[in-house]
Amino acid sequence: MADKIKFDLVSPERLLLSQAVDMVTVPGSEGYMGVIAGHASLVSNLRAGMIDMKNDGVDTRYFIRGGFAEINATHITVLAEEALPMTELDLAILDQRIKDAQEDEIAAKTDADRQKAGQLVDDLKLVRAAF
Amino acid sequence: MATVKEMRTRIGSVKSTQKITKALQMVAAAKLRRAQLATEAARPYAQRMSAIISNLAAGVGPGAPLLLAGTGSDRRQLVIVATSDRGLAGAFNSSIVRAARLKIAALIEEGKDVKIITIGRKARDQLRRQYGNRFIESYELGLKAPGLALVAPIARQVIDLYTGGQFDVVTLIYNRFKSVVTQIPTIKQLIPAEVDAGGAAGAFYDYEPDEDTILTELLPQNISVQILSAILENQAGFFASQMAAMDNATRNAGDLIKALTIQMNRTRQAKITTELIEIIAGAAAV
């Protein structure tokens, strides 16, 4: 097996994970992307979606509600606005997030804000549909 | 010499002071635990955000956003001093204010143009007399638990001032919570981002979707997160410091009560002895 990549997943409330893993798939702004050791240095916006982490043949999934990822050859750091392990996620939480995002969309003052909230609603609905 | 009655009143008043300090100590201890957890949980995010920003700062070329690379000058300085709203916490606030005074005095000495934003009532009260004319704004923390909503207006003002071309360097001063017994007054440069010399200096980053979109979101977010982190560190440090100060005060009050009680007993005994001598002398004279 190739080298592992150090994966840090943090939200403002807590550090969810900090360990070496085989591969991480994150919801980049231009689509899902898989990251393994030796990846080119990259900073990306993240959409709401699922992070899929593979380590020693075990899959672990996390839900994030947008954020940033910083990637270089040895590290991937995900700064999520909100992150939950799959085991703590349920439909009630998702529905609440969708509702909040829809309210933000309506209350948005600028086009950019409205577009952002609208994108979030769409992304969250996709997550919900796949749940 | 004080009479027995006076001393009894005095002991009573020290006892009620002791009750208050004891209660404050217990309240602080209870709040400390929660504040400490919140601070420690929030720390990784702030640290990694900071690390990312300094990596980016090391890699940017000319034309980078102001909030990342700064203006290239250091003449106009904005100092943000964060303390608590309340006192009764030993040297907690004074140590921040002392660090702030030294920093501000040094900057003025170098001929810099210094302005101040205070967060927390104590910073405002203690710096106002000396540097009141340099104040831009004073924020109070209030009673709500610190969150991004609390720092949003502060961050917005800092960003507006900076992007409006009013300042070259922004510095944040607070107490870092090292442990329950140690808080370290810390001076942190917010803008321009400090380049981490030991990190991946010069690493070139790709941006997705593009540099502008990411940096216009990431940089203001970073300012908010760093200010929030300072406030959280302060809060944990404040309760730790208050707990220690109140513990000391309670112990001092105990010592005082003991000393006063002994003194009172002696005085009472002396009075009884005097009365006895008078009676005996009177009986002997008959």
Short mmCIF file of C-alpha atoms in Angstrom, two decimals:
data_model
loop_
_atom_site.label_atom_id
_atom_site.label_comp_id
_atom_site.label_asym_id
_atom_site.label_seq_id
_atom_site.Cartn_x
_atom_site.Cartn_y
_atom_site.Cartn_z
CA MET A 1 0.00 0.00 0.00
CA ALA A 2 1.18 3.47 -0.82
CA ASP A 3 1.98 6.07 1.81
CA LYS A 4 -0.82 7.33 3.93
CA ILE A 5 -1.98 10.90 4.08
CA LYS A 6 -2.53 12.76 7.34
CA PHE A 7 -6.17 13.75 7.58
CA ASP A 8 -7.44 16.42 9.98
CA LEU A 9 -11.13 17.14 10.20
CA VAL A 10 -12.06 20.08 12.41
CA SER A 11 -15.20 22.08 13.00
CA PRO A 12 -15.38 25.23 15.14
CA GLU A 13 -16.76 23.10 17.99
CA ARG A 14 -14.29 20.26 17.98
CA LEU A 15 -11.53 18.23 16.42
CA LEU A 16 -13.29 15.23 14.92
CA LEU A 17 -10.37 13.36 13.51
CA SER A 18 -6.63 13.55 13.16
CA GLN A 19 -5.01 10.43 11.75
CA ALA A 20 -3.16 8.94 8.80
CA VAL A 21 -5.50 7.38 6.25
CA ASP A 22 -5.30 5.80 2.80
CA MET A 23 -7.69 8.04 0.93
CA VAL A 24 -10.18 10.83 1.54
CA THR A 25 -13.01 11.88 -0.77
CA VAL A 26 -14.24 15.42 -0.17
CA PRO A 27 -17.10 17.39 -1.75
CA GLY A 28 -15.10 20.06 -3.58
CA SER A 29 -16.83 23.06 -5.10
CA GLU A 30 -16.22 21.57 -8.56
CA GLY A 31 -17.32 18.07 -7.63
CA TYR A 32 -16.20 15.27 -5.38
CA MET A 33 -12.49 14.60 -5.39
CA GLY A 34 -10.42 11.77 -4.00
CA VAL A 35 -7.21 12.69 -2.24
CA ILE A 36 -4.28 10.37 -1.59
CA ALA A 37 -0.71 11.02 -0.48
CA GLY A 38 1.33 12.99 -2.99
CA HIS A 39 -1.58 15.17 -4.11
CA ALA A 40 -0.72 18.57 -5.59
CA SER A 41 -1.04 21.52 -3.20
CA LEU A 42 -4.56 22.82 -3.40
CA VAL A 43 -6.98 24.98 -1.48
CA SER A 44 -10.61 24.34 -2.23
CA ASN A 45 -14.02 25.46 -1.14
CA LEU A 46 -16.17 22.58 0.02
CA ARG A 47 -19.88 22.21 -0.52
CA ALA A 48 -22.26 20.53 1.85
CA GLY A 49 -21.92 16.80 1.43
CA MET A 50 -20.28 13.66 2.63
CA ILE A 51 -16.62 13.05 3.33
CA ASP A 52 -15.63 9.48 2.65
CA MET A 53 -12.49 8.23 4.33
CA LYS A 54 -10.87 4.91 3.51
CA ASN A 55 -8.34 3.40 5.85
CA ASP A 56 -7.15 -0.22 5.89
CA GLY A 57 -10.19 -1.29 3.96
CA VAL A 58 -12.60 0.43 6.36
CA ASP A 59 -14.90 3.18 5.14
CA THR A 60 -15.91 5.98 7.48
CA ARG A 61 -18.27 8.74 6.45
CA TYR A 62 -18.79 12.24 7.80
CA PHE A 63 -21.35 14.85 6.94
CA ILE A 64 -20.10 18.42 6.51
CA ARG A 65 -22.00 21.61 5.86
CA GLY A 66 -19.50 23.46 3.70
CA GLY A 67 -16.03 24.67 4.58
CA PHE A 68 -12.51 24.65 3.22
CA ALA A 69 -9.89 22.02 2.49
CA GLU A 70 -6.17 22.57 2.37
CA ILE A 71 -4.32 19.81 0.63
CA ASN A 72 -0.63 19.18 0.12
CA ALA A 73 1.50 16.12 -0.51
CA THR A 74 1.40 14.88 3.07
CA HIS A 75 -1.63 16.56 4.62
CA ILE A 76 -5.27 17.21 4.08
CA THR A 77 -6.95 19.58 6.51
CA VAL A 78 -10.70 20.09 6.31
CA LEU A 79 -12.09 23.13 8.10
CA ALA A 80 -15.79 22.43 8.15
CA GLU A 81 -18.43 24.95 9.15
CA GLU A 82 -20.17 22.01 10.74
CA ALA A 83 -19.18 18.37 10.75
CA LEU A 84 -20.88 15.26 12.10
CA PRO A 85 -19.92 11.59 11.97
CA MET A 86 -22.46 9.60 9.97
CA THR A 87 -23.51 7.85 13.18
CA GLU A 88 -24.69 11.14 14.69
CA LEU A 89 -26.53 12.34 11.61
CA ASP A 90 -30.25 11.77 11.16
CA LEU A 91 -33.03 13.08 8.96
CA ALA A 92 -34.29 15.49 11.59
CA ILE A 93 -30.91 17.28 11.64
CA LEU A 94 -30.79 17.38 7.84
CA ASP A 95 -34.32 18.73 7.57
CA GLN A 96 -33.50 21.42 10.11
CA ARG A 97 -30.36 22.45 8.14
CA ILE A 98 -32.36 22.57 4.90
CA LYS A 99 -34.98 24.73 6.57
CA ASP A 100 -32.31 27.09 7.97
CA ALA A 101 -30.68 27.38 4.56
CA GLN A 102 -34.02 28.10 2.89
CA GLU A 103 -34.69 30.84 5.42
CA ASP A 104 -31.24 32.28 4.73
CA GLU A 105 -32.01 32.22 1.01
CA ILE A 106 -35.16 34.23 1.56
CA ALA A 107 -33.49 36.64 4.00
CA ALA A 108 -30.37 37.11 1.86
CA LYS A 109 -29.63 40.75 1.09
CA THR A 110 -27.22 40.39 -1.82
CA ASP A 111 -27.36 38.19 -4.91
CA ALA A 112 -24.14 36.47 -3.88
CA ASP A 113 -25.58 35.54 -0.49
CA ARG A 114 -28.80 34.32 -2.06
CA GLN A 115 -26.94 32.19 -4.56
CA LYS A 116 -24.77 30.73 -1.82
CA ALA A 117 -27.77 29.82 0.34
CA GLY A 118 -29.57 28.38 -2.68
CA GLN A 119 -26.56 26.22 -3.48
CA LEU A 120 -26.50 25.03 0.12
CA VAL A 121 -30.18 24.08 -0.05
CA ASP A 122 -29.58 22.07 -3.24
CA ASP A 123 -26.53 20.33 -1.81
CA LEU A 124 -28.32 19.48 1.41
CA LYS A 125 -31.27 18.07 -0.52
CA LEU A 126 -28.89 15.84 -2.45
CA VAL A 127 -27.43 14.57 0.82
CA ARG A 128 -30.91 13.97 2.15
CA ALA A 129 -31.98 12.09 -0.97
CA ALA A 130 -28.98 9.81 -0.66
CA PHE A 131 -29.39 9.31 3.09
CA MET B 1 -8.03 49.28 72.44
CA ALA B 2 -11.13 47.91 70.71
CA THR B 3 -13.86 46.58 72.91
CA VAL B 4 -15.08 42.99 72.76
CA LYS B 5 -18.30 44.10 71.12
CA GLU B 6 -16.48 46.00 68.38
CA MET B 7 -14.33 42.99 67.67
CA ARG B 8 -17.32 40.71 67.48
CA THR B 9 -18.88 42.97 64.82
CA ARG B 10 -15.60 43.00 62.92
CA ILE B 11 -15.41 39.19 62.94
CA GLY B 12 -18.99 39.06 61.73
CA SER B 13 -18.22 41.28 58.77
CA VAL B 14 -15.10 39.32 57.81
CA LYS B 15 -17.18 36.14 58.00
CA SER B 16 -19.75 37.49 55.57
CA THR B 17 -16.98 38.61 53.20
CA GLN B 18 -15.60 35.11 53.39
CA LYS B 19 -18.98 33.68 52.46
CA ILE B 20 -19.08 35.88 49.37
CA THR B 21 -15.57 35.04 48.22
CA LYS B 22 -16.24 31.35 48.83
CA ALA B 23 -19.41 31.51 46.74
CA LEU B 24 -17.62 33.37 43.93
CA GLN B 25 -14.87 30.79 43.98
CA MET B 26 -17.32 27.95 43.57
CA VAL B 27 -19.19 29.72 40.78
CA ALA B 28 -15.90 30.38 38.99
CA ALA B 29 -14.85 26.76 39.39
CA ALA B 30 -18.10 25.55 37.87
CA LYS B 31 -17.90 27.98 34.97
CA LEU B 32 -14.22 27.27 34.45
CA ARG B 33 -14.88 23.67 33.54
CA ARG B 34 -17.31 24.62 30.80
CA ALA B 35 -15.14 27.47 29.51
CA GLN B 36 -12.07 25.27 29.48
CA LEU B 37 -13.85 22.59 27.44
CA ALA B 38 -15.12 25.18 24.98
CA THR B 39 -11.65 26.69 24.60
CA GLU B 40 -9.92 23.39 24.10
CA ALA B 41 -12.54 22.24 21.62
CA ALA B 42 -12.26 25.44 19.59
CA ARG B 43 -8.49 25.54 19.57
CA PRO B 44 -7.72 23.01 16.79
CA TYR B 45 -9.92 24.89 14.31
CA ALA B 46 -8.26 28.22 15.03
CA GLN B 47 -4.78 26.72 14.96
CA ARG B 48 -5.29 24.93 11.68
CA MET B 49 -6.95 27.96 10.15
CA SER B 50 -3.94 29.99 11.20
CA ALA B 51 -1.57 27.38 9.77
CA ILE B 52 -3.37 27.35 6.43
CA ILE B 53 -3.33 31.13 6.26
CA SER B 54 0.38 31.33 6.98
CA ASN B 55 1.07 28.64 4.37
CA LEU B 56 -0.92 30.67 1.87
CA ALA B 57 0.82 33.88 2.88
CA ALA B 58 4.17 32.22 2.21
CA GLY B 59 3.11 31.32 -1.31
CA VAL B 60 1.35 34.44 -2.56
CA GLY B 61 2.87 36.75 -5.10
CA PRO B 62 2.21 40.41 -5.78
CA GLY B 63 -1.41 41.43 -6.09
CA ALA B 64 -2.44 39.25 -3.15
CA PRO B 65 -5.43 40.42 -1.12
CA LEU B 66 -4.75 43.10 1.48
CA LEU B 67 -5.97 40.99 4.39
CA LEU B 68 -3.36 38.34 3.61
CA ALA B 69 -0.28 40.23 2.52
CA GLY B 70 -0.84 43.60 4.20
CA THR B 71 -0.02 46.98 2.74
CA GLY B 72 3.73 46.57 2.95
CA SER B 73 4.00 49.38 5.49
CA ASP B 74 3.83 49.28 9.29
CA ARG B 75 3.16 52.89 10.11
CA ARG B 76 -0.50 52.80 11.04
CA GLN B 77 -1.11 50.25 13.76
CA LEU B 78 -4.40 48.97 15.11
CA VAL B 79 -4.16 47.25 18.48
CA ILE B 80 -7.09 45.15 19.68
CA VAL B 81 -6.98 44.57 23.43
CA ALA B 82 -9.23 41.82 24.75
CA THR B 83 -9.95 41.42 28.48
CA SER B 84 -12.93 40.35 30.54
CA ASP B 85 -15.90 42.49 31.51
CA ARG B 86 -15.52 41.82 35.20
CA GLY B 87 -12.83 42.06 37.82
CA LEU B 88 -12.13 40.18 41.06
CA ALA B 89 -9.77 37.90 39.19
CA GLY B 90 -6.36 38.71 40.60
CA ALA B 91 -3.85 39.97 38.06
CA PHE B 92 -5.74 38.56 35.06
CA ASN B 93 -6.81 41.81 33.43
CA SER B 94 -3.85 43.84 34.66
CA SER B 95 -1.43 41.46 32.99
CA ILE B 96 -3.16 41.90 29.62
CA VAL B 97 -3.33 45.65 30.06
CA ARG B 98 0.33 45.78 31.10
CA ALA B 99 1.35 43.88 27.95
CA ALA B 100 -0.86 46.20 25.90
CA ARG B 101 0.64 49.33 27.49
CA LEU B 102 4.18 48.15 26.79
CA LYS B 103 3.33 47.30 23.20
CA ILE B 104 1.49 50.57 22.59
CA ALA B 105 4.23 52.63 24.25
CA ALA B 106 6.88 50.87 22.14
CA LEU B 107 4.94 51.52 18.95
CA ILE B 108 4.44 55.19 19.81
CA GLU B 109 8.14 55.42 20.65
CA GLU B 110 8.93 54.17 17.15
CA GLY B 111 6.79 56.97 15.77
CA LYS B 112 3.90 54.75 14.67
CA ASP B 113 0.36 55.93 14.46
CA VAL B 114 -1.51 53.77 16.99
CA LYS B 115 -5.26 53.30 17.37
CA ILE B 116 -7.04 50.98 19.79
CA ILE B 117 -10.11 48.79 19.86
CA THR B 118 -10.98 47.28 23.22
CA ILE B 119 -13.02 44.15 23.85
CA GLY B 120 -14.24 43.75 27.43
CA ARG B 121 -15.05 46.46 29.93
CA LYS B 122 -11.78 46.19 31.87
CA ALA B 123 -9.57 46.97 28.88
CA ARG B 124 -11.66 50.05 28.21
CA ASP B 125 -11.60 51.23 31.83
CA GLN B 126 -7.91 50.67 32.36
CA LEU B 127 -6.65 52.11 29.09
CA ARG B 128 -9.06 55.00 28.75
CA ARG B 129 -7.22 57.50 30.91
CA GLN B 130 -3.90 57.07 29.18
CA TYR B 131 -4.94 56.33 25.62
CA GLY B 132 -8.60 57.39 25.47
CA ASN B 133 -7.96 59.68 22.50
CA ARG B 134 -6.72 56.70 20.49
CA PHE B 135 -9.85 54.61 20.98
CA ILE B 136 -11.85 53.72 17.91
CA GLU B 137 -14.43 51.50 19.53
CA SER B 138 -15.03 49.65 22.79
CA TYR B 139 -16.94 46.40 22.80
CA GLU B 140 -18.46 44.67 25.79
CA LEU B 141 -18.77 40.94 26.02
CA GLY B 142 -22.11 40.83 27.79
CA LEU B 143 -23.49 37.73 29.42
CA LYS B 144 -24.04 35.50 26.40
CA ALA B 145 -21.68 32.61 25.72
CA PRO B 146 -19.10 33.80 23.20
CA GLY B 147 -19.81 32.58 19.67
CA LEU B 148 -19.29 33.70 16.11
CA ALA B 149 -22.37 35.92 16.43
CA LEU B 150 -20.62 37.92 19.18
CA VAL B 151 -17.45 38.55 17.20
CA ALA B 152 -19.13 39.16 13.84
CA PRO B 153 -19.54 42.95 14.32
CA ILE B 154 -16.00 43.28 15.66
CA ALA B 155 -14.53 41.33 12.76
CA ARG B 156 -16.61 43.30 10.26
CA GLN B 157 -15.36 46.60 11.66
CA VAL B 158 -11.74 45.47 11.62
CA ILE B 159 -12.06 44.24 8.04
CA ASP B 160 -13.84 47.40 6.91
CA LEU B 161 -11.20 49.61 8.52
CA TYR B 162 -8.42 47.59 6.98
CA THR B 163 -9.81 47.27 3.48
CA GLY B 164 -10.76 50.94 3.71
CA GLY B 165 -7.03 51.61 3.84
CA GLN B 166 -6.98 52.96 7.39
CA PHE B 167 -4.34 50.62 8.80
CA ASP B 168 -1.20 48.72 7.92
CA VAL B 169 -0.92 46.26 10.80
CA VAL B 170 -3.52 44.78 13.13
CA THR B 171 -2.44 43.18 16.41
CA LEU B 172 -4.50 41.28 18.95
CA ILE B 173 -3.59 41.11 22.65
CA TYR B 174 -5.16 38.56 25.03
CA ASN B 175 -4.33 36.00 27.69
CA ARG B 176 -3.60 32.55 26.37
CA PHE B 177 -4.98 29.85 28.61
CA LYS B 178 -2.06 27.52 29.23
CA SER B 179 -3.37 25.83 32.35
CA VAL B 180 -5.54 26.62 35.31
CA VAL B 181 -2.60 28.27 37.06
CA THR B 182 -0.88 29.87 34.06
CA GLN B 183 -2.25 32.33 31.57
CA ILE B 184 0.18 33.98 29.23
CA PRO B 185 -0.38 37.49 27.90
CA THR B 186 -0.05 36.97 24.16
CA ILE B 187 0.47 39.43 21.33
CA LYS B 188 -0.68 38.07 18.00
CA GLN B 189 -0.42 39.77 14.66
CA LEU B 190 -3.70 39.37 12.78
CA ILE B 191 -3.02 41.26 9.56
CA PRO B 192 -0.86 40.80 7.57
CA ALA B 193 -0.80 37.07 8.20
CA GLU B 194 2.39 35.95 9.87
CA VAL B 195 4.47 33.73 7.64
CA ASP B 196 5.45 30.55 9.39
CA ALA B 197 9.17 30.21 8.72
CA GLY B 198 9.25 26.53 9.64
CA GLY B 199 6.27 25.59 7.46
CA ALA B 200 6.04 24.84 3.78
CA ALA B 201 7.47 28.22 2.91
CA GLY B 202 7.06 29.12 -0.72
CA ALA B 203 4.70 26.23 -1.44
CA PHE B 204 2.53 27.12 -4.35
CA TYR B 205 -1.14 26.38 -4.02
CA ASP B 206 -3.77 25.75 -6.63
CA TYR B 207 -7.16 27.20 -5.88
CA GLU B 208 -10.49 25.69 -6.64
CA PRO B 209 -12.72 27.28 -7.89
CA ASP B 210 -10.30 30.24 -7.96
CA GLU B 211 -8.07 32.25 -5.69
CA ASP B 212 -10.39 35.22 -5.36
CA THR B 213 -13.47 33.27 -4.38
CA ILE B 214 -11.62 31.29 -1.74
CA LEU B 215 -9.62 34.11 -0.22
CA THR B 216 -12.58 36.48 0.00
CA GLU B 217 -14.31 33.86 2.13
CA LEU B 218 -11.40 32.38 4.00
CA LEU B 219 -9.66 35.58 5.13
CA PRO B 220 -12.61 37.32 6.85
CA GLN B 221 -13.57 33.98 8.37
CA ASN B 222 -10.06 33.70 9.74
CA ILE B 223 -10.27 37.13 11.40
CA SER B 224 -13.53 36.16 13.13
CA VAL B 225 -12.18 32.81 14.21
CA GLN B 226 -8.97 34.28 15.61
CA ILE B 227 -10.83 36.96 17.58
CA LEU B 228 -13.30 34.39 18.87
CA SER B 229 -10.48 32.11 19.88
CA ALA B 230 -8.85 34.97 21.82
CA ILE B 231 -12.13 35.65 23.62
CA LEU B 232 -12.56 31.98 24.50
CA GLU B 233 -9.00 31.73 25.78
CA ASN B 234 -9.62 34.84 27.83
CA GLN B 235 -12.80 33.46 29.26
CA ALA B 236 -11.24 30.23 30.46
CA GLY B 237 -8.26 32.16 31.84
CA PHE B 238 -10.56 34.61 33.57
CA PHE B 239 -12.45 31.94 35.49
CA ALA B 240 -9.24 30.13 36.40
CA SER B 241 -7.74 33.35 37.63
CA GLN B 242 -10.89 34.32 39.50
CA MET B 243 -11.06 30.93 41.14
CA ALA B 244 -7.47 31.25 42.38
CA ALA B 245 -7.96 34.84 43.55
CA MET B 246 -11.16 33.99 45.43
CA ASP B 247 -9.57 30.91 46.95
CA ASN B 248 -6.80 33.15 48.29
CA ALA B 249 -9.28 35.69 49.55
CA THR B 250 -11.26 33.00 51.34
CA ARG B 251 -8.11 31.70 53.00
CA ASN B 252 -7.02 35.21 54.01
CA ALA B 253 -10.42 35.85 55.53
CA GLY B 254 -10.07 32.60 57.49
CA ASP B 255 -6.68 33.68 58.85
CA LEU B 256 -8.07 37.07 59.77
CA ILE B 257 -11.01 35.52 61.59
CA LYS B 258 -8.67 33.28 63.55
CA ALA B 259 -6.39 36.18 64.56
CA LEU B 260 -9.33 38.38 65.53
CA THR B 261 -10.95 35.61 67.56
CA ILE B 262 -7.76 35.08 69.56
CA GLN B 263 -7.45 38.80 70.12
CA MET B 264 -11.07 39.02 71.19
CA ASN B 265 -10.69 36.16 73.67
CA ARG B 266 -7.57 37.77 75.16
CA THR B 267 -9.36 41.09 75.59
CA ARG B 268 -12.32 39.41 77.23
CA GLN B 269 -10.06 37.44 79.55
CA ALA B 270 -8.11 40.61 80.47
CA LYS B 271 -11.37 42.32 81.34
CA ILE B 272 -12.45 39.44 83.58
CA THR B 273 -9.05 39.40 85.30
CA THR B 274 -9.23 43.14 85.91
CA GLU B 275 -12.69 42.78 87.40
CA LEU B 276 -11.53 39.93 89.67
CA ILE B 277 -8.53 41.93 90.88
CA GLU B 278 -10.83 44.82 91.67
CA ILE B 279 -13.17 42.56 93.66
CA ILE B 280 -10.30 40.92 95.57
CA ALA B 281 -8.70 44.28 96.26
CA GLY B 282 -12.05 45.59 97.44
CA ALA B 283 -12.55 42.57 99.77
CA ALA B 284 -9.02 42.91 101.16
CA ALA B 285 -9.61 46.55 101.95
CA VAL B 286 -12.62 45.83 104.21
#
